[in-house]
């Protein structure tokens, strides 16, 4: 008699697990938490301030390379100084 109860309880448990898995939403693979964006700091050649590269105003000069500025005012000062 006890053996029958154990078999019924186990059978009920496995049926419960099967039904639960059947109607549950599929599990998505674990994703890594988003990483912090590493941004390179560049120095403005006019005012010597460091700014993140992605926020800098860029000036591509074919002769002297690329320059990064903290603002358009500093870029314009650099261009005026360069052409005088």
Coordinates of C-alpha atoms in Angstrom, one line a residue, residues 40-59 66-79:
X40 CA 39.7 57.6 -25.1
X41 CA 40.5 61.1 -23.8
X42 CA 42.1 63.5 -26.3
X43 CA 43.7 66.9 -25.7
X44 CA 42.5 70.0 -27.4
X45 CA 45.6 71.7 -29.0
X46 CA 44.3 75.2 -28.3
X47 CA 43.1 75.2 -24.7
X48 CA 44.9 72.0 -23.6
X49 CA 41.7 70.6 -22.1
X50 CA 41.0 66.8 -22.3
X51 CA 37.7 65.7 -23.8
X52 CA 36.2 62.3 -24.6
X53 CA 37.0 61.4 -28.2
X54 CA 33.4 60.7 -29.0
X55 CA 32.3 64.2 -27.9
X56 CA 35.1 66.1 -29.5
X57 CA 34.9 68.3 -32.5
X58 CA 37.1 66.7 -35.2
X59 CA 39.2 68.5 -37.7
X66 CA 43.5 64.7 -37.2
X67 CA 42.9 67.2 -34.4
X68 CA 40.3 67.0 -31.7
X69 CA 38.8 70.1 -30.1
X70 CA 36.6 70.7 -27.0
X71 CA 34.3 73.1 -29.0
X72 CA 33.8 74.8 -32.3
X73 CA 35.2 78.0 -30.9
X74 CA 38.6 76.4 -30.2
X75 CA 38.5 74.8 -33.6
X76 CA 37.9 78.2 -35.2
X77 CA 40.6 79.8 -33.2
X78 CA 43.0 77.1 -34.4
X79 CA 42.0 77.6 -38.0

